Every structure is written in structure tokens, then in C-alpha cells.
Short mmCIF file of C-alpha atoms in Angstrom, two decimals:
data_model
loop_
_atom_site.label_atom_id
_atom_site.label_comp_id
_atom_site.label_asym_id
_atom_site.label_seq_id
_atom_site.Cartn_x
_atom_site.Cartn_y
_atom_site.Cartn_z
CA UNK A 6 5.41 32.83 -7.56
CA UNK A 7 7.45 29.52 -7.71
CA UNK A 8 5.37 27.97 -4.66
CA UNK A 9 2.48 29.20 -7.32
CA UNK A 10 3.72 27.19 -10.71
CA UNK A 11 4.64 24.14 -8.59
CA UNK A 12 1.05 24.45 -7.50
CA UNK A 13 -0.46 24.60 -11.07
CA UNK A 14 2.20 21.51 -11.80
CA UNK A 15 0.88 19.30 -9.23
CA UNK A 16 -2.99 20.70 -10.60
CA UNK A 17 -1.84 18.74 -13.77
CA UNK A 18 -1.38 21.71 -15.69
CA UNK A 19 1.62 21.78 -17.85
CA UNK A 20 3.86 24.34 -18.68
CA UNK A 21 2.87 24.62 -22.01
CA UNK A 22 -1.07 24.85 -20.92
CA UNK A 23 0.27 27.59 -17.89
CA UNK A 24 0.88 30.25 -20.60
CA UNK A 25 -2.94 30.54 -21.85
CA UNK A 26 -4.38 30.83 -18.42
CA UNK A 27 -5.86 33.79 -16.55
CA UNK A 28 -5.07 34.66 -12.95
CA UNK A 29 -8.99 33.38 -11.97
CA UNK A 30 -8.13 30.20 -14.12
CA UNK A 31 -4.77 29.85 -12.12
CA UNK A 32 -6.54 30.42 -8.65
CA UNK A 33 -9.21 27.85 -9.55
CA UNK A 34 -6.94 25.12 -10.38
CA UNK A 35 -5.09 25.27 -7.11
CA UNK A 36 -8.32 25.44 -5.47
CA UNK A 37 -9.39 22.47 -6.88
CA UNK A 38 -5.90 20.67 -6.24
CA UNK A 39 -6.67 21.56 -2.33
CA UNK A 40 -10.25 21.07 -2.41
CA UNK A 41 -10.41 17.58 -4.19
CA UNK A 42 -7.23 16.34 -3.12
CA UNK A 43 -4.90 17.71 -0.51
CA UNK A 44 -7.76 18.41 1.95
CA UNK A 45 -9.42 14.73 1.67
CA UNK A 46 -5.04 13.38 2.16
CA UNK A 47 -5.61 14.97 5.83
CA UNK A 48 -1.54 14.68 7.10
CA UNK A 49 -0.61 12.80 4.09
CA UNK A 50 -1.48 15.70 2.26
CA UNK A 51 2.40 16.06 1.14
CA UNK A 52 2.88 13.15 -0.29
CA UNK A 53 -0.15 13.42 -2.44
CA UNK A 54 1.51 16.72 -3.65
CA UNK A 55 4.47 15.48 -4.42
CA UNK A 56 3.23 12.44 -6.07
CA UNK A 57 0.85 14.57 -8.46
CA UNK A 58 3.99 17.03 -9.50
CA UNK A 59 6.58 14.49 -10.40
CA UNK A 60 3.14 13.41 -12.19
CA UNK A 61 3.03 15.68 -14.15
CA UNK A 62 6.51 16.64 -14.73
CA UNK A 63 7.33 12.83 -15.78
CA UNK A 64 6.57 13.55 -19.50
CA UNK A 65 8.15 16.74 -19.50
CA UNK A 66 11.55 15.59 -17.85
CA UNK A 67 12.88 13.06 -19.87
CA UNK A 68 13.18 9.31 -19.93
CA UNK A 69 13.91 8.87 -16.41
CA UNK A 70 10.99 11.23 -15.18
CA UNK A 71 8.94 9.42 -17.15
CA UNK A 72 9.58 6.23 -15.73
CA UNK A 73 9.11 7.66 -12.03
CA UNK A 74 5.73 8.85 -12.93
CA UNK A 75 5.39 5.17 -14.12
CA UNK A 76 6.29 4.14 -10.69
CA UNK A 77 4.52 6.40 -8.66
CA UNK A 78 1.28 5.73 -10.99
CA UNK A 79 1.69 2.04 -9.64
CA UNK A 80 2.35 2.54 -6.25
CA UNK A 81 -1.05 4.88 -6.19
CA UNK A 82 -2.98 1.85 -7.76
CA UNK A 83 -1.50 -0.60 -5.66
CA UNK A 84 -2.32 1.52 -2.63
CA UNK A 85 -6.04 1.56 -3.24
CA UNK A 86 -6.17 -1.99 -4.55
CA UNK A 87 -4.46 -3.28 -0.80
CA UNK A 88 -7.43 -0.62 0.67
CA UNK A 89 -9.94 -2.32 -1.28
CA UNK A 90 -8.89 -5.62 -0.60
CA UNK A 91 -8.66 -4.41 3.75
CA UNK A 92 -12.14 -3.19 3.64
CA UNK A 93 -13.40 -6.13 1.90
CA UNK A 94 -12.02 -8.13 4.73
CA UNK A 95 -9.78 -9.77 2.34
CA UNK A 96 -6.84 -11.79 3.64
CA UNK A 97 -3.82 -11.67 1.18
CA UNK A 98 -0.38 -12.18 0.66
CA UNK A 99 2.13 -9.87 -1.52
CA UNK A 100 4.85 -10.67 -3.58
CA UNK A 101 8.27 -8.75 -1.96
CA UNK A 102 10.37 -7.28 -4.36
CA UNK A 103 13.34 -7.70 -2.38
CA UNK A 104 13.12 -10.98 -1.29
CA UNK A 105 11.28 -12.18 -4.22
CA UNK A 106 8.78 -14.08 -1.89
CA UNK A 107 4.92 -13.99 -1.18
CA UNK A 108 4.15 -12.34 2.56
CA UNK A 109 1.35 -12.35 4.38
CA UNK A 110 0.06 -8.33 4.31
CA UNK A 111 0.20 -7.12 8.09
CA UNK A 112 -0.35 -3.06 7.89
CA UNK A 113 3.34 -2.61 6.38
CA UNK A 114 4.00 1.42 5.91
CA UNK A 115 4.69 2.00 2.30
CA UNK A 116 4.04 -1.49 1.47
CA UNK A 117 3.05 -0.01 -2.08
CA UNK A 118 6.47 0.67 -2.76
CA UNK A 119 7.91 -3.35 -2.94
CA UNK A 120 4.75 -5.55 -4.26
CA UNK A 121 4.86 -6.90 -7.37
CA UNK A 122 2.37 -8.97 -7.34
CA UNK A 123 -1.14 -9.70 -4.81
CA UNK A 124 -2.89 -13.23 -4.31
CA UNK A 125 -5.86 -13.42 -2.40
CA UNK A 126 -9.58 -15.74 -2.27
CA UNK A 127 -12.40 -15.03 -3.58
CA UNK A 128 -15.27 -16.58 -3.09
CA UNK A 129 -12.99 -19.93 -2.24
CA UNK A 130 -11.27 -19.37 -6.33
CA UNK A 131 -7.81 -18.44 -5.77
CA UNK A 132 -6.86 -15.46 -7.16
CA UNK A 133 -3.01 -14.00 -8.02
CA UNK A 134 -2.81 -10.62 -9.77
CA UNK A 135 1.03 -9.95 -11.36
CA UNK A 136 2.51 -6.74 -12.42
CA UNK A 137 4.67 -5.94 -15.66
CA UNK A 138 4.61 -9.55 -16.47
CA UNK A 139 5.81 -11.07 -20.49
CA UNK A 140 2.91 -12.65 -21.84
CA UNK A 141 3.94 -15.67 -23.75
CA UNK A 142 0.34 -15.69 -25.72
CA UNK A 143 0.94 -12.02 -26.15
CA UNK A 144 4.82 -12.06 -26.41
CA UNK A 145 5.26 -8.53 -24.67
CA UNK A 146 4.97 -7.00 -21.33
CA UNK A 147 1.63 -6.69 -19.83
CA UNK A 148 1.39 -4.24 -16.79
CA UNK A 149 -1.10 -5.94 -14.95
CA UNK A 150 -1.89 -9.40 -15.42
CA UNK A 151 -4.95 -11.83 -13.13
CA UNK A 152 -4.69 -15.52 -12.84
CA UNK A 153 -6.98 -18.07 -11.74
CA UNK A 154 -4.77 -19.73 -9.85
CA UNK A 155 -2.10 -19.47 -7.19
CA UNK A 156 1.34 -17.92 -6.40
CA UNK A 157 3.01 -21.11 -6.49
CA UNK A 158 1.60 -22.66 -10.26
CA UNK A 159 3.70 -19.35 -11.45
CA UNK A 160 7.21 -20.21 -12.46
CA UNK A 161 9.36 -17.39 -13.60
CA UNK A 162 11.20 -17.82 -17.27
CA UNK A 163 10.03 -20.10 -20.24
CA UNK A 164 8.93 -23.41 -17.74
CA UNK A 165 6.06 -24.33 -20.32
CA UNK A 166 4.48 -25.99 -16.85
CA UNK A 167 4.11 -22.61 -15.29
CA UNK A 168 0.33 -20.99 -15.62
CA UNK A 169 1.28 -17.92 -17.17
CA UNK A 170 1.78 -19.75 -19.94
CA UNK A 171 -1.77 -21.15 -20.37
CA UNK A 172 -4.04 -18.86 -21.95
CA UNK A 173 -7.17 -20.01 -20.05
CA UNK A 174 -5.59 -19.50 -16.38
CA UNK A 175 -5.61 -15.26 -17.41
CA UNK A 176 -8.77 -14.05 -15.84
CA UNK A 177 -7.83 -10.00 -16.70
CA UNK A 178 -5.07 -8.13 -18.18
CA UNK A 179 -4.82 -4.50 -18.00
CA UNK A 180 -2.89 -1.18 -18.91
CA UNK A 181 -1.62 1.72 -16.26
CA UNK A 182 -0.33 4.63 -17.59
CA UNK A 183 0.50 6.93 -14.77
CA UNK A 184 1.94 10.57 -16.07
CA UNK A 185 -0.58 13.27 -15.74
CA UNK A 186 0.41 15.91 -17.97
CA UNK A 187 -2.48 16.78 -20.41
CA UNK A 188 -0.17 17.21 -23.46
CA UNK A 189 0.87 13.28 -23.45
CA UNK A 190 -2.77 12.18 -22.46
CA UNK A 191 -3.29 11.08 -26.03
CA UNK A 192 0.25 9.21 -26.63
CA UNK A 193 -0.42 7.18 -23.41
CA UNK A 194 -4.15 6.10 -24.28
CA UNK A 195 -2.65 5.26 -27.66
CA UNK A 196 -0.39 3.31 -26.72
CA UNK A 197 -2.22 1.51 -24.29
CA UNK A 198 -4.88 0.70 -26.52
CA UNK A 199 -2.75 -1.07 -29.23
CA UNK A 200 -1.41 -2.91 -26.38
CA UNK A 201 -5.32 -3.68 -25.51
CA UNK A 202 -6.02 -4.94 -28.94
CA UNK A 203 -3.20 -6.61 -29.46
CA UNK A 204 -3.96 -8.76 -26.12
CA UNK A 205 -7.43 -9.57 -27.04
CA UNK A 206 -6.54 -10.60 -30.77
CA UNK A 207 -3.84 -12.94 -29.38
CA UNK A 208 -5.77 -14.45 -26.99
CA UNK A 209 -8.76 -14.99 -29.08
CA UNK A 210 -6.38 -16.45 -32.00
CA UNK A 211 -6.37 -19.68 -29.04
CA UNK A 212 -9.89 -19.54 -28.17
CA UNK A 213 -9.71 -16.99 -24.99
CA UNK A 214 -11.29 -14.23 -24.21
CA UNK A 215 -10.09 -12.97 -20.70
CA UNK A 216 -11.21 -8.86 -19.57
CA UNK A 217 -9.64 -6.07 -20.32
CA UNK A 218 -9.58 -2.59 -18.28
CA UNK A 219 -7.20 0.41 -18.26
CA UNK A 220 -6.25 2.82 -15.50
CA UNK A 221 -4.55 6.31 -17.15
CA UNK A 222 -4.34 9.08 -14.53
CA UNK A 223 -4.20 11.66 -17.54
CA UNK A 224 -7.81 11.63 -20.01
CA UNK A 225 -8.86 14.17 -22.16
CA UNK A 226 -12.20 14.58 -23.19
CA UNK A 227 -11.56 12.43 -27.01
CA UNK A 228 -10.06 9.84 -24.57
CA UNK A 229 -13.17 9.90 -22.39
CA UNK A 230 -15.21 9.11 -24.79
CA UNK A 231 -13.69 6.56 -26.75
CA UNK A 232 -13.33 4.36 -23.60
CA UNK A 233 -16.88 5.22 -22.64
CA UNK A 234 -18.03 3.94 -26.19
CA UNK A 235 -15.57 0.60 -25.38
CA UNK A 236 -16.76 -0.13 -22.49
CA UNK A 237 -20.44 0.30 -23.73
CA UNK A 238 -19.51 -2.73 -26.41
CA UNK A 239 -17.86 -4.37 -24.00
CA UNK A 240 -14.67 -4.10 -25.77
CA UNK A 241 -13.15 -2.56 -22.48
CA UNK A 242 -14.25 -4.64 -19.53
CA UNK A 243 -13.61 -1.42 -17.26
CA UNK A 244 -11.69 1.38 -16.78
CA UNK A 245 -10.58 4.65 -14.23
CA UNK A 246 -9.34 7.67 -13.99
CA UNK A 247 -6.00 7.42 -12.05
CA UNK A 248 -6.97 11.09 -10.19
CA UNK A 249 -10.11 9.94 -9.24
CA UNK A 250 -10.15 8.11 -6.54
CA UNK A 251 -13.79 6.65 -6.70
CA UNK A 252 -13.35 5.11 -9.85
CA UNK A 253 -10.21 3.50 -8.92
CA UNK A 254 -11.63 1.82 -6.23
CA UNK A 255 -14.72 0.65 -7.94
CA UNK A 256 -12.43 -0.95 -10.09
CA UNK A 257 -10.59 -2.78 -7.42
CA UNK A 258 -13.58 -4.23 -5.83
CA UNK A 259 -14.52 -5.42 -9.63
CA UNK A 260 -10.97 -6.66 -9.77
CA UNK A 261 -10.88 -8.66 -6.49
CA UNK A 262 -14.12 -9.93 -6.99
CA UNK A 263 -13.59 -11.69 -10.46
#
């Protein structure tokens, strides 16, 4: 029985939700959680389990929980985004977050785990994508920020010479909200789209319009279709499902491509 809740857990079904369902309903999510995601992980298929029960557990565990499902959320984007960039034939450096210096990428295990930032070329533009970056146009964090430029014409702290502090060198800022848990699936996209707006009006108060996109790994139905009807007016530039692989990596190759 506990190998069974831990199951429905890392299904992204919270506790809360566990109470309503039927044994059929229970058996069906964990077939889908082995079906659509262990199976496809072949031997990795226990990290992927893990990953998708502190997941969900992160909003349901306090402060700290929720900052590891933060965490893990990232390292599962920046996983597919190095993939992407591999398969594209991309070479590219990362940003070390232990020796605070750009590397060359050479097939590092868990490389996910210390980047904090990605530069690579494309189509001869240089290209350097930073995560949970202050905005000084914005004046607040950013999760995911693209420049049109590279590594070294970014200056940490308030060097007015440094690029993130001209509007025109953002190419794309995003959101990533990583907890899974159905029941905070509304708070996240919330919050992530006043962060969204809030971007967009203080870029365009300069004259600026860079993209947009947001990557949640928990969206319900309301959710769904509110960023469907954004990205139709091209308020939202583009956006994935954090659980869904596919869509994650379509917006990779539309990130690395920009």
C-alpha cells in the first residue's frame, strides 16, 4: 500500500485528489506513470520517479520542498535544452556554478545540476541564455533570461556597461514553475503570469518588445486554455508542459534557434 500512494504521488496526484479516486482510477494513473514515463526513462527510470514525487510533494512540504521542486523543475529543463542543443549539433559552453566560469560542454554526467547559464551560435548571432537573473528594466528576478550577445558583455552587479542592462540585447525572457501537484497549478500560472505582464509592460515602457514563453510542469485545463488563447494573440511567444516531454523540446529548438 505505501509503494502504492508513492506511486499515485509521483502520477501527480495529490493527497488531497487520492481520497476521491476509485481503485480503477488508482490503477490507471500508475499505469500511465509507467507507460508514459518510466518505461520511455529505460535504466534511468528511477530518477525520473524520484524527480516526479518530490514534484509533487514540493507544494505540499513546505518552503524548502517547494524550492527543491523548483530545482529539480530546472535541472529537467536544462536537461532537454543541452539534448536539444547536442542533436542540433550545437557547440556550447555552460556557465559552472562552482567555479563561476563558462566551460566548454563535453558529455559531463549530471551536468544539469551546476549550469546557470548556456551560450551557444546560431546561425553565426551569438547567443547566451541566463537563469534566475535581476532584470534592471524589470527590477525583479527573471528565471530565464536570452541575450543577443555573449558571455563576456555580461557583468554581474549594477556595471551600467554590462548588457543585461540594455533592454534591446534581451532576445526572450521566460517563467519555470516546476511543482506538479494539481492543487497549486493555478497559484503557479498566476504568479507567473503577473511576472509575464509585468516584463512585457516594462520593456515596452523603453520601446522593446523581446518574447515571452512559460514552462509549468503542473496545468489544469483553465490554465490550458488561457495560454492557448495567449499564445494565439501572440501575447505568449510559446509555452510547454514541463511533463511532456515533446513540447519541451519543441520549445528548445525554438529557443536555440532565435
Amino acid at each position: 500500500m505505501e509503494i502504492k500512494n508513492s506511486l499515485l504521488t509521483a502520477s501527480g496526484i495529490s493527497e488531497k485528489a487520492k481520497k476521491y479516486l476509485q481503485e480503477h482510477d488508482r490503477k490507471r494513473a500508475i499505469n500511465g506513470l509507467i507507460e508514459n514515463f518510466l518505461e520511455p526513462s529505460g535504466k534511468a527510470f528511477v530518477d525520473e520517479l524520484v524527480y516526479r514525487f518530490l514534484l509533487t510533494k514540493g507544494d505540499s512540504l513546505g518552503g524548502s520542498m517547494r524550492n527543491l521542486a523548483g530545482v529539480l523543475g530546472e535541472w529537467k529543463f536544462t536537461r532537454i535544452l543541452i539534448a536539444t542543443c547536442s542533436i542540433s549539433g550545437m557547440d556550447f559552453e555552460y556557465l559552472d556554478s562552482k567555479t563561476k566560469k563558462w566551460t566548454h560542454f563535453n558529455s559531463e554526467p549530471e551536468v544539469e545540476k551546476y549550469v546557470k547559464g548556456l551560450h551557444w551560435v546560431s546561425n553565426q548571432n551569438k547567443r547566451t541564455l541566463l537563469y534566475n537573473l535581476t532584470v534592471p528594466t524589470v527590477k525583479k528576478n527573471v528565471d530565464l533570461c536570452l541575450f543577443d550577445c555573449s558571455p563576456n558583455e555580461i557583468v554581474s552587479g549594477k556595471n551600467s556597461n554590462s548588457a543585461h542592462h540594455d533592454p534591446k540585447k534581451y532576445l526572450a525572457l521566460g517563467e519555470l514553475k516546476g511543482g506538479i501537484d494539481p492543487a497549486g497549478a493555478d497559484e503557479h500560472w498566476k504568479t507567473a503570469n503577473s511576472a509575464l505582464n509585468r516584463i512585457r509592460t516594462s520593456f515596452s515602457a523603453k520601446g522593446y518588445h523581446p518574447k515571452t514563453f512559460f514552462v509549468g510542469a503542473a496545468i489544469e485545463n483553465a490554465m490550458a486554455q488561457e495560454i492557448y488563447q495567449q499564445l494565439n494573440n501572440n501575447t505568449l511567444s510559446n509555452g510547454a508542459n514541463l511533463t511532456n516531454e515533446t513540447q519541451v523540446v519543441s520549445l528548445c529548438d525554438w529557443l536555440i534557434k532565435l
